[in-house]
JSON list of C-alpha atoms in Angstrom, two decimals:
[
{"chain": "A", "resi": 257, "resn": "MET", "atom": "CA", "xyz": [-6.55, -42.90, -24.57]},
{"chain": "A", "resi": 258, "resn": "ASN", "atom": "CA", "xyz": [-8.47, -40.78, -23.34]},
{"chain": "A", "resi": 259, "resn": "ALA", "atom": "CA", "xyz": [-9.76, -39.73, -20.43]},
{"chain": "A", "resi": 260, "resn": "HIS", "atom": "CA", "xyz": [-12.52, -36.96, -18.63]},
{"chain": "A", "resi": 261, "resn": "ASP", "atom": "CA", "xyz": [-10.86, -35.21, -15.64]},
{"chain": "A", "resi": 262, "resn": "GLU", "atom": "CA", "xyz": [-12.81, -33.05, -13.33]},
{"chain": "A", "resi": 263, "resn": "ARG", "atom": "CA", "xyz": [-13.62, -29.74, -15.47]},
{"chain": "A", "resi": 264, "resn": "GLY", "atom": "CA", "xyz": [-15.42, -32.61, -18.04]},
{"chain": "A", "resi": 265, "resn": "THR", "atom": "CA", "xyz": [-13.09, -31.89, -20.66]},
{"chain": "A", "resi": 266, "resn": "THR", "atom": "CA", "xyz": [-10.83, -34.26, -22.21]},
{"chain": "A", "resi": 267, "resn": "MET", "atom": "CA", "xyz": [-7.58, -35.17, -21.46]},
{"chain": "A", "resi": 268, "resn": "SER", "atom": "CA", "xyz": [-5.40, -37.00, -24.12]},
{"chain": "A", "resi": 269, "resn": "GLY", "atom": "CA", "xyz": [-2.66, -39.98, -22.38]},
{"chain": "A", "resi": 270, "resn": "VAL", "atom": "CA", "xyz": [-2.49, -41.39, -19.37]},
{"chain": "A", "resi": 271, "resn": "ASP", "atom": "CA", "xyz": [-2.40, -38.72, -16.12]},
{"chain": "A", "resi": 272, "resn": "PRO", "atom": "CA", "xyz": [1.69, -37.65, -15.95]},
{"chain": "A", "resi": 273, "resn": "SER", "atom": "CA", "xyz": [1.20, -38.06, -11.86]},
{"chain": "A", "resi": 274, "resn": "ARG", "atom": "CA", "xyz": [0.91, -42.25, -12.65]},
{"chain": "A", "resi": 275, "resn": "LEU", "atom": "CA", "xyz": [3.65, -41.92, -15.07]},
{"chain": "A", "resi": 276, "resn": "ASP", "atom": "CA", "xyz": [7.39, -43.58, -13.61]},
{"chain": "A", "resi": 277, "resn": "ASP", "atom": "CA", "xyz": [9.76, -41.24, -13.55]},
{"chain": "A", "resi": 278, "resn": "GLN", "atom": "CA", "xyz": [11.00, -43.66, -17.49]},
{"chain": "A", "resi": 279, "resn": "GLN", "atom": "CA", "xyz": [7.61, -43.41, -18.92]},
{"chain": "A", "resi": 280, "resn": "LEU", "atom": "CA", "xyz": [7.29, -39.46, -18.17]},
{"chain": "A", "resi": 281, "resn": "MET", "atom": "CA", "xyz": [10.95, -39.26, -19.78]},
{"chain": "A", "resi": 282, "resn": "LYS", "atom": "CA", "xyz": [9.59, -40.75, -22.81]},
{"chain": "A", "resi": 283, "resn": "GLU", "atom": "CA", "xyz": [6.60, -39.01, -22.97]},
{"chain": "A", "resi": 284, "resn": "LEU", "atom": "CA", "xyz": [8.66, -35.99, -22.50]},
{"chain": "A", "resi": 285, "resn": "GLU", "atom": "CA", "xyz": [11.06, -36.63, -25.48]},
{"chain": "A", "resi": 286, "resn": "THR", "atom": "CA", "xyz": [8.43, -37.95, -28.32]},
{"chain": "A", "resi": 287, "resn": "ILE", "atom": "CA", "xyz": [5.89, -34.70, -27.38]},
{"chain": "A", "resi": 288, "resn": "HIS", "atom": "CA", "xyz": [9.13, -32.13, -28.18]},
{"chain": "A", "resi": 289, "resn": "ARG", "atom": "CA", "xyz": [10.12, -34.87, -30.94]},
{"chain": "A", "resi": 290, "resn": "THR", "atom": "CA", "xyz": [6.70, -33.89, -32.90]},
{"chain": "A", "resi": 291, "resn": "ARG", "atom": "CA", "xyz": [6.17, -30.60, -31.34]},
{"chain": "A", "resi": 292, "resn": "HIS", "atom": "CA", "xyz": [7.95, -28.54, -34.87]},
{"chain": "A", "resi": 293, "resn": "ASP", "atom": "CA", "xyz": [5.05, -30.88, -37.05]},
{"chain": "A", "resi": 294, "resn": "THR", "atom": "CA", "xyz": [2.30, -29.80, -34.89]},
{"chain": "A", "resi": 295, "resn": "LEU", "atom": "CA", "xyz": [3.17, -26.34, -35.21]},
{"chain": "A", "resi": 296, "resn": "LEU", "atom": "CA", "xyz": [3.63, -26.23, -38.00]},
{"chain": "A", "resi": 297, "resn": "TYR", "atom": "CA", "xyz": [0.68, -29.27, -39.86]},
{"chain": "A", "resi": 298, "resn": "GLY", "atom": "CA", "xyz": [-1.02, -29.42, -36.84]},
{"chain": "A", "resi": 299, "resn": "SER", "atom": "CA", "xyz": [-4.95, -28.13, -36.62]},
{"chain": "A", "resi": 300, "resn": "ASN", "atom": "CA", "xyz": [-5.94, -25.80, -33.86]},
{"chain": "A", "resi": 301, "resn": "ASP", "atom": "CA", "xyz": [-7.03, -28.82, -31.73]},
{"chain": "A", "resi": 302, "resn": "ALA", "atom": "CA", "xyz": [-4.19, -30.45, -31.62]},
{"chain": "A", "resi": 303, "resn": "LEU", "atom": "CA", "xyz": [-1.91, -27.84, -30.95]},
{"chain": "A", "resi": 304, "resn": "ARG", "atom": "CA", "xyz": [-4.40, -26.59, -28.16]},
{"chain": "A", "resi": 305, "resn": "THR", "atom": "CA", "xyz": [-4.01, -30.84, -27.33]},
{"chain": "A", "resi": 306, "resn": "HIS", "atom": "CA", "xyz": [-0.51, -30.81, -27.46]},
{"chain": "A", "resi": 307, "resn": "ASN", "atom": "CA", "xyz": [-0.04, -27.79, -25.17]},
{"chain": "A", "resi": 308, "resn": "GLU", "atom": "CA", "xyz": [-1.83, -29.28, -22.39]},
{"chain": "A", "resi": 309, "resn": "ARG", "atom": "CA", "xyz": [-0.25, -32.55, -22.47]},
{"chain": "A", "resi": 310, "resn": "MET", "atom": "CA", "xyz": [3.38, -31.04, -23.19]},
{"chain": "A", "resi": 311, "resn": "ALA", "atom": "CA", "xyz": [2.06, -28.45, -19.83]},
{"chain": "A", "resi": 312, "resn": "GLN", "atom": "CA", "xyz": [1.32, -31.53, -17.93]},
{"chain": "A", "resi": 313, "resn": "LEU", "atom": "CA", "xyz": [3.62, -33.63, -18.87]},
{"chain": "A", "resi": 314, "resn": "GLU", "atom": "CA", "xyz": [6.78, -30.73, -18.22]},
{"chain": "A", "resi": 315, "resn": "GLY", "atom": "CA", "xyz": [4.42, -30.15, -14.99]},
{"chain": "A", "resi": 316, "resn": "GLU", "atom": "CA", "xyz": [4.66, -32.81, -13.51]},
{"chain": "A", "resi": 317, "resn": "TYR", "atom": "CA", "xyz": [8.87, -33.56, -14.47]},
{"chain": "A", "resi": 318, "resn": "LEU", "atom": "CA", "xyz": [8.81, -30.17, -12.51]},
{"chain": "A", "resi": 319, "resn": "ARG", "atom": "CA", "xyz": [7.33, -31.12, -9.64]},
{"chain": "A", "resi": 320, "resn": "ARG", "atom": "CA", "xyz": [8.61, -33.93, -9.23]},
{"chain": "A", "resi": 321, "resn": "ASN", "atom": "CA", "xyz": [12.99, -32.74, -9.90]},
{"chain": "A", "resi": 322, "resn": "PRO", "atom": "CA", "xyz": [12.76, -29.52, -8.12]},
{"chain": "A", "resi": 323, "resn": "HIS", "atom": "CA", "xyz": [16.24, -29.07, -7.58]},
{"chain": "A", "resi": 324, "resn": "ARG", "atom": "CA", "xyz": [16.73, -30.37, -10.84]},
{"chain": "A", "resi": 325, "resn": "PRO", "atom": "CA", "xyz": [20.29, -28.49, -11.97]},
{"chain": "A", "resi": 326, "resn": "VAL", "atom": "CA", "xyz": [20.31, -25.36, -14.08]},
{"chain": "A", "resi": 327, "resn": "ALA", "atom": "CA", "xyz": [23.04, -24.12, -16.70]},
{"chain": "A", "resi": 328, "resn": "PRO", "atom": "CA", "xyz": [24.72, -21.18, -16.30]},
{"chain": "A", "resi": 329, "resn": "GLY", "atom": "CA", "xyz": [23.69, -19.89, -20.00]},
{"chain": "A", "resi": 330, "resn": "ARG", "atom": "CA", "xyz": [19.86, -20.85, -19.61]},
{"chain": "A", "resi": 331, "resn": "THR", "atom": "CA", "xyz": [19.08, -18.07, -16.91]},
{"chain": "A", "resi": 332, "resn": "ARG", "atom": "CA", "xyz": [18.69, -14.91, -17.81]},
{"chain": "A", "resi": 333, "resn": "GLU", "atom": "CA", "xyz": [21.89, -13.60, -16.56]},
{"chain": "A", "resi": 334, "resn": "GLY", "atom": "CA", "xyz": [23.55, -16.21, -17.96]},
{"chain": "A", "resi": 335, "resn": "ALA", "atom": "CA", "xyz": [22.41, -14.60, -22.06]},
{"chain": "A", "resi": 336, "resn": "ARG", "atom": "CA", "xyz": [23.27, -11.60, -20.68]},
{"chain": "A", "resi": 337, "resn": "GLU", "atom": "CA", "xyz": [26.68, -12.36, -19.88]},
{"chain": "A", "resi": 338, "resn": "ARG", "atom": "CA", "xyz": [26.93, -14.14, -23.36]},
{"chain": "A", "resi": 339, "resn": "THR", "atom": "CA", "xyz": [25.57, -11.64, -24.95]},
{"chain": "A", "resi": 340, "resn": "ALA", "atom": "CA", "xyz": [27.99, -9.20, -23.51]},
{"chain": "A", "resi": 341, "resn": "SER", "atom": "CA", "xyz": [31.02, -11.10, -24.23]},
{"chain": "A", "resi": 342, "resn": "ASP", "atom": "CA", "xyz": [29.35, -11.85, -27.67]},
{"chain": "A", "resi": 343, "resn": "SER", "atom": "CA", "xyz": [29.08, -8.39, -28.59]},
{"chain": "A", "resi": 344, "resn": "ALA", "atom": "CA", "xyz": [32.67, -7.45, -27.34]},
{"chain": "A", "resi": 345, "resn": "THR", "atom": "CA", "xyz": [34.26, -10.60, -29.31]},
{"chain": "A", "resi": 346, "resn": "PRO", "atom": "CA", "xyz": [35.91, -8.76, -32.55]},
{"chain": "A", "resi": 347, "resn": "THR", "atom": "CA", "xyz": [34.64, -9.71, -35.75]},
{"chain": "A", "resi": 348, "resn": "ALA", "atom": "CA", "xyz": [36.69, -11.59, -38.30]},
{"chain": "A", "resi": 349, "resn": "SER", "atom": "CA", "xyz": [37.98, -8.70, -40.20]},
{"chain": "A", "resi": 350, "resn": "GLY", "atom": "CA", "xyz": [39.35, -7.30, -36.80]},
{"chain": "A", "resi": 351, "resn": "THR", "atom": "CA", "xyz": [36.75, -4.33, -35.80]}
]
């Protein structure tokens, strides 16, 4: 379903704010599953539309879940710690 937003541009799908939590998660799962193929094989228009829709859905998810749990390894500090511990680990040859 296409609708026009206030700027007059076309928007694909239902406005994310109108989806219930289960519908929003289903939409997010679908768009993430199709991302790779769209990037590799989609037209520029398809990729732009995919980017816009993904941003809308993810923005709505973040709006609804401002205090979602964040894994320590998914932060900059956690990534630095992981990199530091990887470089401190001896290789299989013992060097």
